[in-house]
XYZ file of C-alpha atoms in Angstrom:
595
model
C 0.367 -0.047 -0.183
C 2.935 2.194 1.127
C 4.285 1.762 -2.208
C 1.293 2.120 -4.103
C 0.666 5.927 -2.423
C 4.496 6.116 -3.776
C 3.189 5.882 -7.085
C -0.057 7.849 -7.305
C 1.867 10.383 -5.549
C 4.728 10.492 -8.845
C 2.085 10.085 -11.170
C 0.252 13.355 -9.858
C 3.644 15.239 -9.880
C 4.609 14.489 -13.070
C 0.996 14.964 -14.592
C 1.413 18.033 -12.753
C 4.732 19.100 -14.099
C 3.771 17.981 -17.698
C 0.338 20.255 -17.155
C 2.607 23.283 -16.674
C 4.553 22.487 -19.201
C 2.045 22.382 -22.037
C 2.137 26.676 -21.613
C 5.189 28.797 -21.357
C 5.135 32.482 -21.183
C 6.615 34.906 -23.004
C 8.176 38.811 -23.740
C 10.835 40.904 -25.096
C 13.073 39.205 -27.257
C 12.291 35.631 -28.557
C 13.555 32.762 -31.414
C 14.000 29.190 -31.416
C 10.455 26.866 -31.737
C 7.555 27.342 -29.783
C 6.156 23.810 -29.429
C 4.054 24.253 -26.283
C 0.089 24.245 -26.838
C -0.142 27.726 -25.277
C 2.114 30.760 -25.660
C 0.627 33.565 -23.174
C 2.526 37.145 -24.047
C 2.996 39.197 -20.776
C 4.732 42.329 -22.911
C 6.133 43.059 -26.007
C 7.897 40.431 -28.042
C 10.564 40.854 -30.789
C 12.318 38.783 -32.745
C 15.679 40.184 -33.413
C 17.374 41.165 -36.389
C 18.337 37.680 -38.232
C 17.188 35.790 -35.729
C 14.264 33.663 -36.343
C 10.989 31.670 -34.824
C 9.517 28.982 -36.104
C 5.480 27.946 -34.406
C 4.115 24.914 -34.780
C 0.801 23.812 -35.744
C -1.639 23.750 -32.934
C 0.110 26.419 -30.642
C -2.402 28.489 -28.907
C -0.149 32.558 -28.633
C -2.481 34.515 -25.884
C -1.777 38.180 -25.306
C -2.625 39.100 -21.916
C -2.864 42.941 -23.405
C -2.304 45.176 -26.207
C 0.859 43.768 -26.866
C 3.037 43.473 -30.331
C 4.824 40.873 -31.907
C 7.477 42.795 -34.177
C 9.379 40.509 -36.440
C 12.638 43.538 -36.829
C 15.155 43.673 -40.469
C 16.051 40.751 -42.048
C 14.183 37.741 -39.144
C 12.026 35.148 -40.088
C 8.566 34.329 -38.168
C 7.157 30.747 -39.445
C 3.754 30.288 -38.215
C 3.053 27.184 -40.129
C -0.222 25.359 -39.071
C -2.381 22.385 -40.533
C -5.690 22.585 -42.087
C -6.769 21.173 -39.204
C -4.760 22.052 -36.578
C -4.298 25.889 -36.782
C -2.280 28.275 -34.838
C -4.381 30.773 -33.311
C -3.091 34.397 -32.088
C -5.939 35.438 -29.689
C -6.559 38.217 -27.042
C -8.784 37.881 -24.096
C -10.911 40.769 -25.441
C -14.341 39.528 -27.364
C -16.490 43.118 -27.896
C -16.149 45.621 -30.000
C -15.617 47.759 -26.913
C -12.884 45.153 -25.324
C -11.519 45.101 -28.677
C -10.266 48.750 -29.040
C -9.303 48.813 -25.247
C -8.005 44.896 -25.023
C -6.896 43.368 -28.614
C -3.596 42.949 -29.205
C -1.388 44.725 -31.587
C -0.813 42.733 -34.026
C 2.457 40.913 -35.795
C 4.455 43.658 -37.132
C 7.055 43.144 -40.045
C 9.687 45.706 -40.168
C 11.871 45.251 -43.547
C 11.476 41.282 -42.149
C 12.846 38.396 -44.846
C 10.921 37.541 -47.378
C 10.886 34.182 -46.223
C 8.270 34.759 -43.799
C 5.256 32.472 -44.016
C 2.047 32.621 -42.171
C -0.111 29.871 -43.156
C -2.828 28.403 -41.661
C -2.993 30.821 -38.811
C -6.238 32.523 -37.168
C -6.033 36.354 -36.139
C -8.392 36.889 -33.667
C -8.932 40.314 -32.093
C -6.345 42.598 -33.322
C -6.752 46.073 -32.890
C -4.215 48.525 -34.137
C -4.087 51.634 -32.174
C -2.280 53.918 -30.359
C -3.308 56.748 -27.883
C -0.006 58.335 -27.901
C 1.881 56.227 -30.197
C 3.108 56.908 -33.830
C 0.215 57.057 -36.814
C 2.436 53.478 -37.855
C 0.517 51.776 -34.846
C -2.603 52.710 -35.701
C -2.745 50.586 -39.086
C -2.953 46.870 -39.982
C -5.146 45.166 -37.013
C -3.699 41.632 -37.482
C -1.133 42.024 -39.611
C 1.531 45.260 -40.723
C 4.282 45.064 -43.373
C 6.486 47.753 -43.598
C 9.007 47.028 -46.732
C 8.368 43.239 -45.924
C 7.194 40.365 -47.939
C 5.357 37.137 -46.221
C 3.794 34.789 -47.766
C 0.129 34.576 -46.057
C -1.970 32.036 -46.938
C -4.976 29.751 -45.661
C -5.382 32.270 -42.940
C -9.025 33.489 -40.968
C -8.662 37.536 -39.891
C -11.542 37.752 -38.013
C -12.695 41.282 -35.540
C -9.720 42.839 -35.842
C -9.655 46.160 -36.423
C -7.170 49.673 -37.423
C -7.453 53.431 -35.946
C -6.805 54.316 -39.659
C -5.764 51.324 -42.197
C -6.280 48.034 -42.778
C -8.262 46.060 -40.108
C -6.550 42.701 -41.274
C -3.656 43.680 -43.281
C -1.838 46.583 -44.119
C 0.876 46.566 -46.540
C 2.726 50.250 -46.230
C 5.775 51.448 -48.755
C 7.267 48.617 -50.874
C 5.402 45.696 -49.034
C 4.480 43.112 -51.550
C 2.854 40.230 -49.539
C 1.445 37.105 -51.231
C -1.735 36.983 -49.431
C -3.891 33.810 -50.638
C -7.106 31.628 -49.916
C -7.869 34.165 -46.673
C -10.554 34.387 -45.404
C -11.282 38.253 -44.231
C -14.785 38.165 -42.285
C -16.098 40.831 -39.663
C -12.958 43.067 -39.482
C -13.719 47.490 -39.030
C -10.929 50.280 -40.276
C -11.083 53.421 -41.256
C -9.919 52.538 -45.118
C -9.564 48.707 -46.163
C -10.984 47.150 -43.277
C -9.842 43.489 -44.949
C -6.912 44.820 -46.107
C -5.338 48.047 -47.211
C -1.970 48.625 -49.570
C 0.401 52.525 -49.535
C 2.929 52.690 -51.986
C 2.630 48.733 -52.381
C 2.284 45.592 -54.963
C 1.333 42.715 -52.945
C -0.862 40.118 -54.710
C -4.305 39.594 -52.987
C -5.646 36.283 -54.737
C -8.385 33.194 -53.979
C -9.745 35.688 -50.625
C -12.581 35.521 -49.330
C -13.616 38.853 -47.920
C -17.182 39.311 -46.548
C -18.858 41.312 -43.827
C -16.007 43.789 -43.545
C -16.833 47.525 -42.488
C -14.950 50.674 -43.431
C -15.730 54.436 -44.419
C -13.807 53.663 -47.604
C -13.360 50.658 -48.968
C -15.190 48.047 -46.845
C -13.024 45.302 -48.519
C -9.889 46.364 -49.973
C -8.314 50.200 -49.847
C -5.076 51.070 -51.677
C -3.787 54.739 -52.228
C -0.607 56.309 -52.731
C 0.571 54.311 -55.814
C -0.473 51.257 -54.884
C -0.383 48.352 -57.180
C -1.740 45.051 -56.109
C -3.072 42.426 -58.443
C -6.479 42.184 -57.577
C -8.191 38.554 -58.335
C -10.003 35.907 -57.915
C -11.107 37.052 -54.520
C -15.024 37.042 -53.202
C -15.863 39.970 -52.226
C -19.215 40.015 -50.865
C -21.742 41.871 -47.658
C -18.893 44.801 -46.720
C -20.342 48.209 -45.767
C -18.888 51.368 -46.741
C -20.963 53.777 -44.323
C -20.094 56.342 -42.523
C -21.018 59.725 -44.288
C -22.551 60.988 -46.924
C -18.582 60.549 -49.292
C -18.016 56.641 -48.171
C -16.891 55.338 -50.881
C -16.259 51.563 -52.545
C -18.054 49.101 -50.715
C -15.919 46.000 -52.415
C -13.094 47.631 -53.279
C -11.705 51.346 -53.081
C -8.296 53.142 -54.742
C -7.718 56.365 -54.758
C -4.403 57.901 -56.930
C -3.690 54.248 -57.428
C -3.373 51.556 -60.160
C -4.687 47.813 -58.882
C -5.147 45.840 -61.697
C -8.785 44.118 -60.472
C -9.347 41.122 -62.728
C -11.520 37.646 -62.297
C -13.213 38.624 -59.215
C -17.237 37.841 -57.441
C -18.084 41.414 -56.477
C -21.727 41.503 -55.199
C -24.158 42.840 -52.728
C -21.405 45.281 -51.047
C -22.982 48.898 -49.923
C -21.233 52.350 -50.631
C -23.282 55.571 -48.816
C -21.331 57.446 -50.946
C -19.791 56.128 -54.808
C -19.149 52.413 -56.118
C -21.292 50.056 -54.256
C -19.016 47.694 -56.009
C -15.523 49.038 -57.213
C -14.720 52.922 -56.702
C -11.391 54.263 -58.802
C -10.402 57.788 -58.759
C -7.253 59.095 -60.266
C -6.399 55.116 -61.777
C -5.128 53.906 -65.082
C -5.081 50.178 -64.335
C -7.411 47.643 -65.501
C -11.363 46.413 -64.328
C -11.289 42.721 -66.013
C -13.832 39.817 -65.864
C -15.102 40.170 -63.099
C -18.643 39.965 -61.470
C -20.203 42.746 -60.001
C -23.800 42.181 -59.100
C -26.409 43.784 -56.419
C -23.769 46.479 -55.434
C -26.168 49.689 -53.875
C -25.216 53.227 -53.342
C -26.296 56.253 -54.581
C -23.634 56.895 -57.453
C -22.215 53.992 -59.701
C -24.042 51.542 -58.590
C -21.307 48.419 -60.092
C -18.396 51.126 -60.782
C -17.821 54.467 -60.288
C -14.441 56.071 -61.890
C -13.759 59.898 -60.686
C -11.097 62.331 -61.294
C -8.817 61.907 -64.368
C -9.939 57.983 -64.312
C -8.639 56.753 -67.512
C -8.726 52.936 -67.283
C -9.702 49.514 -69.500
C -12.622 48.025 -68.075
C -13.087 44.849 -69.961
C -15.414 42.029 -70.120
C -17.524 42.184 -67.305
C -20.672 41.625 -65.834
C -22.017 44.242 -64.154
C -25.880 43.401 -63.438
C -28.150 44.077 -61.246
C -26.963 47.058 -58.950
C -28.463 50.164 -57.562
C -28.144 53.846 -57.214
C -30.866 54.234 -55.713
C -32.633 57.841 -56.346
C -28.977 59.081 -57.636
C -26.893 58.463 -60.632
C -25.876 55.668 -62.207
C -27.392 52.031 -61.702
C -24.277 50.340 -63.638
C -21.408 52.352 -63.536
C -20.644 55.930 -63.844
C -17.948 58.514 -65.002
C -16.719 62.579 -64.285
C -14.730 64.433 -63.588
C -12.270 63.633 -66.798
C -12.677 60.117 -66.540
C -12.001 58.587 -70.134
C -11.499 54.850 -70.238
C -11.538 51.987 -72.559
C -15.492 50.250 -72.084
C -15.162 47.128 -74.158
C -17.292 44.025 -74.056
C -18.985 44.847 -70.983
C -22.846 43.759 -69.955
C -24.638 46.224 -67.920
C -27.887 44.724 -67.666
C -30.425 44.689 -65.114
C -29.431 48.088 -63.017
C -31.503 50.672 -61.485
C -30.554 54.589 -60.146
C -33.219 57.904 -60.816
C -30.589 58.695 -63.853
C -28.202 56.786 -66.184
C -29.708 53.186 -65.361
C -26.892 51.338 -67.164
C -24.078 54.224 -67.864
C -23.963 57.861 -66.084
C -21.296 60.875 -67.340
C -20.775 63.822 -66.646
C -18.490 66.989 -66.878
C -15.488 66.278 -69.571
C -15.533 62.897 -69.155
C -15.249 60.772 -72.967
C -15.799 57.064 -72.467
C -15.435 55.458 -75.296
C -17.901 52.369 -75.202
C -17.810 49.218 -77.139
C -19.178 46.060 -77.930
C -21.406 46.580 -74.983
C -24.910 45.328 -74.060
C -26.632 48.107 -72.167
C -30.122 46.040 -71.439
C -32.917 46.122 -69.052
C -31.536 48.870 -66.910
C -34.143 51.389 -65.766
C -34.293 55.006 -64.931
C -36.567 58.036 -64.693
C -33.879 60.067 -67.029
C -31.652 58.024 -69.388
C -31.973 53.876 -69.179
C -29.353 53.400 -71.201
C -26.729 56.146 -71.100
C -26.711 59.674 -69.046
C -25.093 62.481 -70.485
C -23.916 65.719 -69.196
C -21.517 68.425 -69.942
C -19.677 64.999 -71.895
C -19.501 63.132 -75.293
C -18.894 59.596 -75.112
C -18.645 57.533 -78.421
C -20.410 54.712 -78.649
C -20.315 51.512 -81.166
C -20.950 48.257 -81.544
C -23.285 48.251 -79.027
C -27.020 46.553 -78.272
C -28.463 49.254 -75.968
C -32.675 48.181 -75.027
C -33.721 49.132 -71.912
C -37.115 49.783 -69.606
C -37.196 52.979 -71.125
C -38.753 55.072 -74.686
C -35.847 57.140 -73.347
C -32.729 55.074 -74.195
C -30.496 58.083 -73.698
C -30.710 61.531 -72.269
C -28.478 64.556 -73.096
C -28.450 67.015 -70.359
C -26.663 70.308 -70.322
C -23.876 70.756 -72.623
C -24.057 67.257 -74.448
C -23.646 65.207 -77.287
C -23.111 62.159 -77.930
C -21.712 59.873 -80.771
C -23.223 56.323 -81.742
C -22.223 54.654 -85.066
C -22.826 50.675 -85.663
C -25.545 49.928 -83.003
C -28.547 48.183 -82.564
C -31.011 50.728 -80.103
C -34.368 51.145 -79.549
C -36.868 53.545 -80.630
C -33.209 54.552 -83.317
C -30.403 56.976 -82.886
C -28.764 58.711 -85.563
C -25.638 57.838 -86.790
C -23.591 55.653 -89.615
C -24.979 51.616 -89.232
C -27.579 52.111 -86.733
C -30.428 49.767 -86.448
C -33.334 49.531 -84.288
C -34.145 45.695 -84.556
C -34.692 42.780 -81.539
C -31.425 41.709 -80.929
C -32.803 37.633 -80.583
C -30.440 37.707 -77.649
C -30.606 34.044 -76.454
C -29.496 32.203 -72.792
C -25.839 30.851 -73.260
C -23.120 29.645 -71.443
C -21.957 32.982 -70.578
C -25.080 35.255 -70.141
C -28.401 35.653 -71.509
C -27.547 38.094 -73.573
C -26.204 35.799 -76.792
C -27.036 36.562 -80.018
C -29.128 34.159 -81.559
C -28.019 32.648 -85.180
C -30.576 34.742 -86.758
C -29.993 38.014 -84.582
C -29.960 41.405 -86.839
C -26.676 42.110 -84.711
C -24.530 39.785 -86.412
C -21.789 40.769 -89.117
C -23.529 44.360 -88.653
C -20.821 46.061 -86.064
C -18.314 48.421 -87.359
C -16.788 46.634 -90.701
C -13.180 48.088 -89.989
C -10.661 45.389 -89.899
C -9.334 46.524 -87.015
C -12.648 45.676 -84.820
C -13.051 42.212 -86.549
C -14.397 39.106 -84.584
C -11.392 36.617 -83.227
C -11.209 34.189 -86.528
C -12.039 30.662 -86.128
C -8.973 28.389 -86.580
C -10.532 26.132 -87.979
C -12.907 28.031 -90.173
C -11.074 30.681 -91.479
C -12.954 33.572 -92.444
C -15.749 33.533 -89.823
C -15.818 34.053 -85.718
C -14.734 31.868 -83.356
C -17.425 31.479 -80.828
C -18.711 33.280 -78.572
C -19.010 35.306 -82.072
C -21.717 34.643 -84.928
C -20.951 34.344 -88.694
C -18.478 35.955 -90.469
C -15.345 37.954 -88.761
C -17.463 41.381 -89.371
C -17.739 42.619 -86.104
C -21.257 41.547 -84.106
C -22.293 43.853 -82.355
C -23.168 43.198 -78.799
C -20.740 42.049 -75.896
C -19.893 38.761 -77.275
C -18.191 40.600 -81.020
C -15.053 42.689 -81.712
C -11.336 41.397 -80.760
C -12.892 41.634 -76.958
C -14.688 38.717 -77.078
C -11.585 36.241 -76.737
C -11.511 37.810 -73.294
C -14.847 35.579 -73.282
C -13.142 32.309 -73.533
C -11.292 30.056 -71.218
C -12.814 29.631 -67.544
C -15.649 31.551 -66.423
C -16.805 30.928 -63.365
C -20.283 31.659 -61.511
C -21.818 31.389 -58.109
C -25.740 30.486 -57.819
C -27.978 29.910 -55.141
C -29.719 28.210 -52.923
C -27.026 26.698 -50.476
C -26.240 23.163 -51.215
C -26.124 20.265 -48.186
C -23.695 17.905 -49.603
C -19.959 17.759 -51.697
C -21.556 16.491 -55.699
C -20.002 17.365 -58.710
C -22.788 16.175 -61.891
C -22.145 15.358 -65.160
C -20.853 18.399 -67.501
C -23.593 19.892 -70.300
C -23.656 19.650 -73.134
C -22.087 16.415 -73.855
C -20.377 16.170 -76.247
C -19.291 19.463 -76.707
C -18.109 21.738 -79.031
C -16.317 23.648 -78.350
C -17.475 25.227 -74.741
C -19.234 23.225 -72.006
C -20.098 23.844 -68.401
C -19.264 22.466 -65.430
C -21.625 22.420 -61.830
C -20.592 21.067 -58.269
C -21.659 22.641 -55.049
C -20.020 23.291 -51.634
C -21.544 22.775 -47.866
C -18.465 24.502 -46.491
C -16.047 26.959 -48.241
C -13.257 25.203 -48.942
C -9.839 24.365 -51.007
C -10.930 23.198 -54.674
C -8.827 21.894 -57.497
C -10.915 21.060 -60.595
C -8.558 20.010 -63.542
C -9.257 18.280 -66.890
C -6.757 15.259 -67.549
C -6.890 13.506 -72.016
C -7.015 9.858 -71.869
C -2.985 9.179 -71.382
C -3.821 10.906 -67.888
C -2.035 14.167 -68.824
C -3.332 17.328 -67.086
C -4.752 19.796 -70.146
C -6.021 22.159 -67.872
C -6.726 23.353 -64.529
C -10.101 25.556 -63.863
C -9.297 25.956 -60.515
C -6.830 25.432 -57.614
C -8.298 27.636 -54.631
C -10.334 28.369 -52.124
C -14.519 28.103 -52.714
C -17.136 29.819 -50.985
C -20.434 27.459 -49.916
C -22.350 27.085 -52.817
C -23.404 26.187 -56.297
C -20.939 26.651 -59.089
C -20.727 26.566 -62.832
C -17.106 26.582 -64.148
C -17.433 27.138 -68.049
C -14.377 25.201 -69.809
C -12.911 26.375 -73.293
C -11.462 23.797 -75.370
C -10.894 25.116 -78.809
C -7.493 24.478 -78.378
C -8.022 20.744 -77.995
C -8.447 17.883 -80.753
C -11.620 16.049 -80.838
C -11.751 13.024 -77.716
C -12.808 11.658 -74.341
C -11.250 13.294 -71.747
C -11.955 13.479 -67.661
C -12.354 16.134 -65.752
C -12.193 15.416 -61.647
C -12.292 17.467 -58.661
C -11.226 16.834 -54.832
C -12.752 19.636 -51.637
C -11.570 18.787 -48.693
C -11.976 15.141 -48.223
C -14.405 15.300 -51.544
C -13.326 13.187 -54.583
C -15.205 13.169 -57.808
C -15.070 12.990 -61.526
C -16.400 12.655 -65.055
C -15.949 11.620 -68.592
C -16.962 14.339 -71.000
C -16.589 14.238 -74.860
C -15.175 17.046 -77.387
C -16.437 16.411 -81.026
C -15.461 19.084 -83.303
């Protein structure tokens, strides 16, 4: 019995020692490896210059107060968790008031080593504020980068806030991190609630940016010559509301030049301008985006202001609203003269300019667009004030007898376009365009449409040529290579080829990969799949030898029903296989290309 008591006492001591061994307390300079279950941060911590710290999967870093973690000059932080064993950065604060006064102060990369990596990490309750400190301490609630280029992937940023810029992440002065496959949910900042970049060029790719709140740029903000690549992100339900002039519900760009392409930008709200996208002093690219159901009072889908001359190409701008104000689909003002080609401006609403609104020495060049089914009191298609846009090869058919409204000192030059109720100009017609529903939209031209081969006959406007049928147009253009009016004609029609993806509702209750349709196909088919949870998705096409011929998706996708359009004009006829992996789900199918 005495030996048994001794054994129990020794076992209890061992258990107590092991329990305490799972937690460590840190402050000051840190380096080496953290593998304990919990790391309690009891003061400011710093990885010194030229040092490194590795944090292993599953570690919980708990900040007892408003302390920051500094990754100093040429120092390396490797915080690499696992999909099922994340690393968590947290504090004791939970509510907004507590986070502001009790959240932790984020990770601060200060000219850190490029090898620094944050993967499968959670950033919760980060708070960038400083009652008496420098302004830099008011930026980057979760992560702050100064002249640093870490890789940030598969991370969650939630309930983070910043007094100034970047509730989730702030990139300043030549900071070019790769930010991909992350989720930004319920973050707050003055500007750029999820991500903000100043004089930096990060890659922002395949992220889910939802339910964030800012005065400007509720999703992503950029300024001062920033040139980020913003691609393949899902940007939804963000709110830029704080004043009458709050701009950019989804994306806000102020004298910067981001490349904005292949994003889904839906259901965002701004109380000022640019429900989906707001740009000022912008000469970048807005291309291949789905911009649906955004709301503001000026430029429901897109607002281009003050010396903005971007290329706006191959976008779906559908179902957006400017309420009782201006530019349901897109708005141009104050010397903004972009090239606007091969876009859909459909189903948008406003008081004036249901599809397009332009004013104040703005001279947009509008080519091969469909402006249809929009609603406005004045100019359901286009409203013009004190400027003169150029419009050709377009189809303009809307819910009003007043397709185009010319206000004070306004004119418009329209040629080779199909305009409901007619308009003076060379090559213009007024006929039913005979739209049909196709894989990309409800605005494909039927084979007997009067818009086929009736656009501008100049060779510079020709449709892409089908390499298998010289002299004839490559689908989705029709007929010969002479320009087709509408969104699928002209040189820009090729921008609709390749992979196009759109999300549909309602929400599914399980994983499912459907048979492609049509099957057999030539050269375009659609693959439909369902996700009951947000997860990383890989969808690839193989030939019968097992070689990958196309990767259609390799990134984070949200819960929902998704369609992917696969264009195979560059492939030979034959049998092809498609395979999808999503979490633990694996699925495949067989399809036949017949030319």
